[in-house]
Tab-separated table of C-alpha atoms and ligand atoms in Angstrom:
chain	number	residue	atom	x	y	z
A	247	UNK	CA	-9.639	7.319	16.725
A	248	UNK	CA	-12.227	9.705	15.162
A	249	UNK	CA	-15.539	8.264	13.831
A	250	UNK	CA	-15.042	8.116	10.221
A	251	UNK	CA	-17.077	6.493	7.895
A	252	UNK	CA	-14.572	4.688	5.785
A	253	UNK	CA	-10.870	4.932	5.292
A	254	UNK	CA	-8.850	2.844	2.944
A	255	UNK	CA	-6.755	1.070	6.090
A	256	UNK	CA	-9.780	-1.024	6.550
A	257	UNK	CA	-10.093	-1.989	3.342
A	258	UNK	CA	-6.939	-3.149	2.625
A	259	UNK	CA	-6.322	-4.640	6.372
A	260	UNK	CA	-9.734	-6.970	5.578
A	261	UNK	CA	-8.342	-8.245	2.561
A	262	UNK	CA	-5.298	-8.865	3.788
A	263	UNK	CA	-6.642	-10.667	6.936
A	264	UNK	CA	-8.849	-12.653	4.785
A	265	UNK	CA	-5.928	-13.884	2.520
A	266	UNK	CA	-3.669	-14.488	5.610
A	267	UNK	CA	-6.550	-16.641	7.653
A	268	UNK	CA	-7.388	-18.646	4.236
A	269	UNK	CA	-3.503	-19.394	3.786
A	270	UNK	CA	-2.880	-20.095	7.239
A	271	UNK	CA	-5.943	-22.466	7.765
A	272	UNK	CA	-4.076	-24.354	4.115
A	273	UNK	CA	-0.775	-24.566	5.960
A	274	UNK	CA	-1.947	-26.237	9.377
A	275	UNK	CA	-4.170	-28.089	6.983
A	276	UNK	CA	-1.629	-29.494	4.614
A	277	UNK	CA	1.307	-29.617	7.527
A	278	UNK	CA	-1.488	-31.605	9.905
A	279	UNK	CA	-2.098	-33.933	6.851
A	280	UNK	CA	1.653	-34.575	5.768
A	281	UNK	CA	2.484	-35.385	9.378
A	282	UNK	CA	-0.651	-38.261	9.184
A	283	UNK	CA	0.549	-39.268	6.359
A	284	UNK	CA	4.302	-39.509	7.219
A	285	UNK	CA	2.966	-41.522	10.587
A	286	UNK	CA	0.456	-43.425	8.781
A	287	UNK	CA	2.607	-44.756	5.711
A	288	UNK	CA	5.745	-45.227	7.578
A	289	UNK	CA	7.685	-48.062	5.873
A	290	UNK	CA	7.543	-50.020	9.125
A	291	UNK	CA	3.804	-49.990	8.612
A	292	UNK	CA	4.074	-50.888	5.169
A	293	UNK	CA	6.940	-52.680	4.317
A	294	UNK	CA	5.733	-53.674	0.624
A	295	UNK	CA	4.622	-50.720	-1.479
A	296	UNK	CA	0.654	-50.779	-2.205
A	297	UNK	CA	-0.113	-50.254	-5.177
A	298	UNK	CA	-2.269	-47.273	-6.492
A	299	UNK	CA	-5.476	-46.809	-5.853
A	300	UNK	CA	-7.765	-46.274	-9.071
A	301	UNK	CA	-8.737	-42.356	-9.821
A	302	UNK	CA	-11.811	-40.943	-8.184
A	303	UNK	CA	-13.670	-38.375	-10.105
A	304	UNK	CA	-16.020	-36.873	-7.682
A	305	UNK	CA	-12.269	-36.615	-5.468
A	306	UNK	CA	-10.586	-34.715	-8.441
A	307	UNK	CA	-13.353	-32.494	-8.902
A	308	UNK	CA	-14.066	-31.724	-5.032
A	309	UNK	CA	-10.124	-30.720	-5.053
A	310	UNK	CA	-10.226	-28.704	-8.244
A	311	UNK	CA	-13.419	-26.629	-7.278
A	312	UNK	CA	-12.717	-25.962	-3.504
A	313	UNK	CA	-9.612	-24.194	-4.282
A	314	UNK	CA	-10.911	-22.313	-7.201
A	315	UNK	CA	-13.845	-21.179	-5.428
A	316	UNK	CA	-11.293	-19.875	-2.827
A	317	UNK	CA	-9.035	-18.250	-5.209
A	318	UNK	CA	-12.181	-16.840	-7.273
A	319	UNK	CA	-13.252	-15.513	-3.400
A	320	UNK	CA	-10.129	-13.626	-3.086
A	321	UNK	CA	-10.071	-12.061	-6.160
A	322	UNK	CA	-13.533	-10.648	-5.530
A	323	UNK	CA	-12.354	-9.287	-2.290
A	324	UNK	CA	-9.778	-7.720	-3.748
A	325	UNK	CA	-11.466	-6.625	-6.405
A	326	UNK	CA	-13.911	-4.635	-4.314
A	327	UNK	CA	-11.151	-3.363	-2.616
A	328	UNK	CA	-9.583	-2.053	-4.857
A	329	UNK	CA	-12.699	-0.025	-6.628
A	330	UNK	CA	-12.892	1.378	-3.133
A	331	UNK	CA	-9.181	2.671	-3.466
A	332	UNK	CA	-9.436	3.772	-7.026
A	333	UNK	CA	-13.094	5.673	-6.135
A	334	UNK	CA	-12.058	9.213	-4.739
A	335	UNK	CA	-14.654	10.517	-2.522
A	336	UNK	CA	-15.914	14.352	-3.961
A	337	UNK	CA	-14.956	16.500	-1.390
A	338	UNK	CA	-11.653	15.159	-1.463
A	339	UNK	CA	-8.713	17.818	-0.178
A	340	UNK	CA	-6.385	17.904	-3.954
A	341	UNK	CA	-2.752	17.966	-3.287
A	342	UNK	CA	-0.176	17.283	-6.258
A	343	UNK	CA	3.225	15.286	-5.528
A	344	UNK	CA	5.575	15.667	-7.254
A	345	UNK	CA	8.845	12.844	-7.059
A	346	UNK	CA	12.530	13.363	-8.088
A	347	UNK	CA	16.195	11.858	-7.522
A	348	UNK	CA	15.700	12.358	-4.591
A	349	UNK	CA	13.102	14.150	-3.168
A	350	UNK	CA	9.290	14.767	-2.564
A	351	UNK	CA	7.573	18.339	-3.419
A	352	UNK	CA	3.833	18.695	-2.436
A	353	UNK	CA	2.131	21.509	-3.928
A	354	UNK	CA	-1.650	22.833	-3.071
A	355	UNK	CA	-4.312	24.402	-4.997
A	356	UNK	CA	-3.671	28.011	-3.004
A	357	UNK	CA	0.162	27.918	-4.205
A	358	UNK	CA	2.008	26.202	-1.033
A	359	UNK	CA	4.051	24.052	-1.345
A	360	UNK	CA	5.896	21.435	1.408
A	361	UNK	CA	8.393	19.008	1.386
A	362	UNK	CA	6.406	16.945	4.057
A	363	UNK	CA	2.734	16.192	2.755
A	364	UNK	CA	0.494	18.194	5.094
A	365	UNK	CA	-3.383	16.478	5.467
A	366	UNK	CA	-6.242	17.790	8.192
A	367	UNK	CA	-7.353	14.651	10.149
A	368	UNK	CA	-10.456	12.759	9.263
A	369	UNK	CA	-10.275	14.519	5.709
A	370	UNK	CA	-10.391	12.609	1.991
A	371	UNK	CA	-7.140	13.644	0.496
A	372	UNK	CA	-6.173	12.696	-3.058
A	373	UNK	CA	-2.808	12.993	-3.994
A	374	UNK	CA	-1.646	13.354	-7.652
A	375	UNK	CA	1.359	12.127	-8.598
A	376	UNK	CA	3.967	13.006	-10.703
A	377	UNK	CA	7.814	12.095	-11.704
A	378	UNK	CA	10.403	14.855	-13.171
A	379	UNK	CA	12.970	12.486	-14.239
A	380	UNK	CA	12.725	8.704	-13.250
A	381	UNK	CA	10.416	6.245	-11.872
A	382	UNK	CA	9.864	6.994	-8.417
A	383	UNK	CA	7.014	5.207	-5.881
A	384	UNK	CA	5.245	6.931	-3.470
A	385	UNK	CA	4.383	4.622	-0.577
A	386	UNK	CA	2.689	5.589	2.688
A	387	UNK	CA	2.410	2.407	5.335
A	388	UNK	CA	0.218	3.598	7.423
A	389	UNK	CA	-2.893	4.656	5.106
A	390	UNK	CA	-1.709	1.851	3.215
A	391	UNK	CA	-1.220	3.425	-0.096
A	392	UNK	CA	1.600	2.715	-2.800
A	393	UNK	CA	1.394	4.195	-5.873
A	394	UNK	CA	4.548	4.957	-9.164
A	395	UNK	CA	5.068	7.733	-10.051
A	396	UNK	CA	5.404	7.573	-14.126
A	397	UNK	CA	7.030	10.587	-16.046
A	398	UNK	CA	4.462	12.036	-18.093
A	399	UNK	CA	1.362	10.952	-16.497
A	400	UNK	CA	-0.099	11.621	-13.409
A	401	UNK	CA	-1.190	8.855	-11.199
A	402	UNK	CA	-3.189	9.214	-7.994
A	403	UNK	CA	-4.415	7.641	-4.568
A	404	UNK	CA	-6.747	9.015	-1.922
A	405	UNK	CA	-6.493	8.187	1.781
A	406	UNK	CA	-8.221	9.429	5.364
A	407	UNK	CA	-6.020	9.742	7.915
A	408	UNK	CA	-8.103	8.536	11.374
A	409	UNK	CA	-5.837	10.615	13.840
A	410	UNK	CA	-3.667	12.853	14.127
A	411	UNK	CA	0.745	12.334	14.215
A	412	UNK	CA	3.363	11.922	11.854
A	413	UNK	CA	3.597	9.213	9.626
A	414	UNK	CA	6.794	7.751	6.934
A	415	UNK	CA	6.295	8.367	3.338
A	416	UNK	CA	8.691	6.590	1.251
A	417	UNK	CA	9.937	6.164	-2.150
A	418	UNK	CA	9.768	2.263	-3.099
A	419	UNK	CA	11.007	2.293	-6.467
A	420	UNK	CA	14.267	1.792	-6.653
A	421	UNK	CA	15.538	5.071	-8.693
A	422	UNK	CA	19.294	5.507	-7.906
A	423	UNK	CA	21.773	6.071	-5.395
A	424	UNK	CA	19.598	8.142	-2.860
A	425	UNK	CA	16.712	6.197	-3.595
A	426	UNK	CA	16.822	4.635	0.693
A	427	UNK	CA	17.219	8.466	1.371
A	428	UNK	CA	13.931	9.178	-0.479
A	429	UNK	CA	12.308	9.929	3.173
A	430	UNK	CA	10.032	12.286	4.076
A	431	UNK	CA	6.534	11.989	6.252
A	432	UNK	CA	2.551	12.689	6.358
A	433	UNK	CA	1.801	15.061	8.610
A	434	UNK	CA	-1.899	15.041	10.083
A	435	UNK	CA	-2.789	17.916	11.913
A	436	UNK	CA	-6.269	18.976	13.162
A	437	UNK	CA	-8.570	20.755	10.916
A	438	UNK	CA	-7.804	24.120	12.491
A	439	UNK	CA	-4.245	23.819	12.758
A	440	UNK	CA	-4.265	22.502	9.019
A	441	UNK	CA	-6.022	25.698	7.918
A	442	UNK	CA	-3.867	28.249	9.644
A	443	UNK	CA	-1.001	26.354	8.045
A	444	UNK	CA	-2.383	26.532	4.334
A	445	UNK	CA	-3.106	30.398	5.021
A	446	UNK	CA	0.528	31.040	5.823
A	447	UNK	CA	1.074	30.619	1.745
A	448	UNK	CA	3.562	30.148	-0.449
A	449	UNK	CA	5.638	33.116	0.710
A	450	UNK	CA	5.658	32.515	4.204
A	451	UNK	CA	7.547	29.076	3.743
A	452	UNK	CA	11.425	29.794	4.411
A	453	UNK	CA	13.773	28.294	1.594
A	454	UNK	CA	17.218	28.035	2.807
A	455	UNK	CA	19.979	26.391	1.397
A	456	UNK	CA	19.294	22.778	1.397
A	457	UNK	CA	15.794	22.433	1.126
A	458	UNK	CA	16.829	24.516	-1.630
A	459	UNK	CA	18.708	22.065	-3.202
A	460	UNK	CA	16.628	19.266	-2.699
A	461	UNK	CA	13.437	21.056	-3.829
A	462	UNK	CA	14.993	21.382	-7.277
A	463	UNK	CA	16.618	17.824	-7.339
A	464	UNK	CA	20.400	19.661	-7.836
A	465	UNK	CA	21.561	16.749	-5.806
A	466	UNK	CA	20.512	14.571	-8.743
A	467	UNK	CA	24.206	15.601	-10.639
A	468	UNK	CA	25.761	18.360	-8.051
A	469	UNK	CA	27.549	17.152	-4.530
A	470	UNK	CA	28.632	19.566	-1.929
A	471	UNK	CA	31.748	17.586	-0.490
A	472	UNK	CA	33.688	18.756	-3.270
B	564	LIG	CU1	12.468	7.468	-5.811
């Protein structure tokens, strides 16, 4: 892993680790305390029902504010999270996706364009994110982005990929029959190796056939299997 100074996979891993340790501590807690209480208030025990005890105030407010303050904790987690997502550092690399039935189109500010999102390691890249007919989702596990893309606005998200491989991008908005063949993947090269690739340009990218086709969503209305 390179040293980076912050990527958005630990910001949404803490908040989810925080969430998941506060609702598993509540479910030992509540499953430890049902078991007692099962043991404790077995009819054997008590054969005649007791009757109820009177309310306690200081009880009902003790088990009104804990959880609130513990909800109100989360959402303040999140919350910063989330500004920490939506804030794009400045020296972000721009890319523009672009989503359709059913197929991804990345396009860069020199003029190439890629049907696999291309990123340098260690970089700030923000994606902007368009649809050309439906609504589409582009979702990317492993930076832990998700983001819709809406027709006729652009959306964004930014990410930092620590190292370098080849990582799933998916569609996850349902948007027709293709929509689980909505596949393509991140690439993360080295900074070198992601420069020579930009320079090759636009023209240097081979179109054949099928890429073709899928770069200019005919498969949306047109099959080949007759
Ligand atoms: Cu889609």
């Amino acid at each position: 892993m390179t040293d980076l100074p912050f990527t958005t996979i630990e910001t949404v891993d803490a908040v989810f680790l925080y969430i998941f340790g506060i609702s598993g501590l509540l479910l030992l807690g509540i499953t430890a305390t049902m078991v007692v209480f099962v043991i404790r208030y077995h009819h054997r025990r008590h054969p005649q029902p007791q009757p109820s005890p009177s309310s306690k105030l200081w009880l009902e407010l003790v088990w009104t504010l804990i959880p609130t303050l513990i909800v109100l904790s989360m959402f303040w987690y999140s919350w910063e999270g989330y500004l920490k997502l939506s804030d794009v550092p400045p020296d972000a690399l721009k890319v523009q996706a672009e989503g359709r039935k059913w197929s991804w189109s990345f396009n860069y500010e020199n003029g190439r364009s890629s049907d696999r999102l291309y990123v340098p390691v260690g970089r700030a890249v923000r994606v902007e994110i368009t649809s050309k007919d439906v609504l589409h989702s582009l979702y990317i596990p492993a930076f832990r982005v998700k983001k819709d893309a809406v027709p006729g606005i652009t959306t964004y998200v930014w990410f930092r990929a620590p190292e370098a491989g080849s990582f799933d991008l998916f569609c996850a908005e349902y948007c027709g029959v293709s929509h689980s063949s909505m596949i393509t993947t991140v690439e993360v090269l080295p900074q070198e190796q992601f420069d020579a690739w930009l320079k090759q340009g636009k023209k240097a990218a081979p179109v054949e056939g099928p890429a073709l086709l899928t770069r200019h969503g005919c498969s949306g209305c047109h099959s080949v299997d007759g």
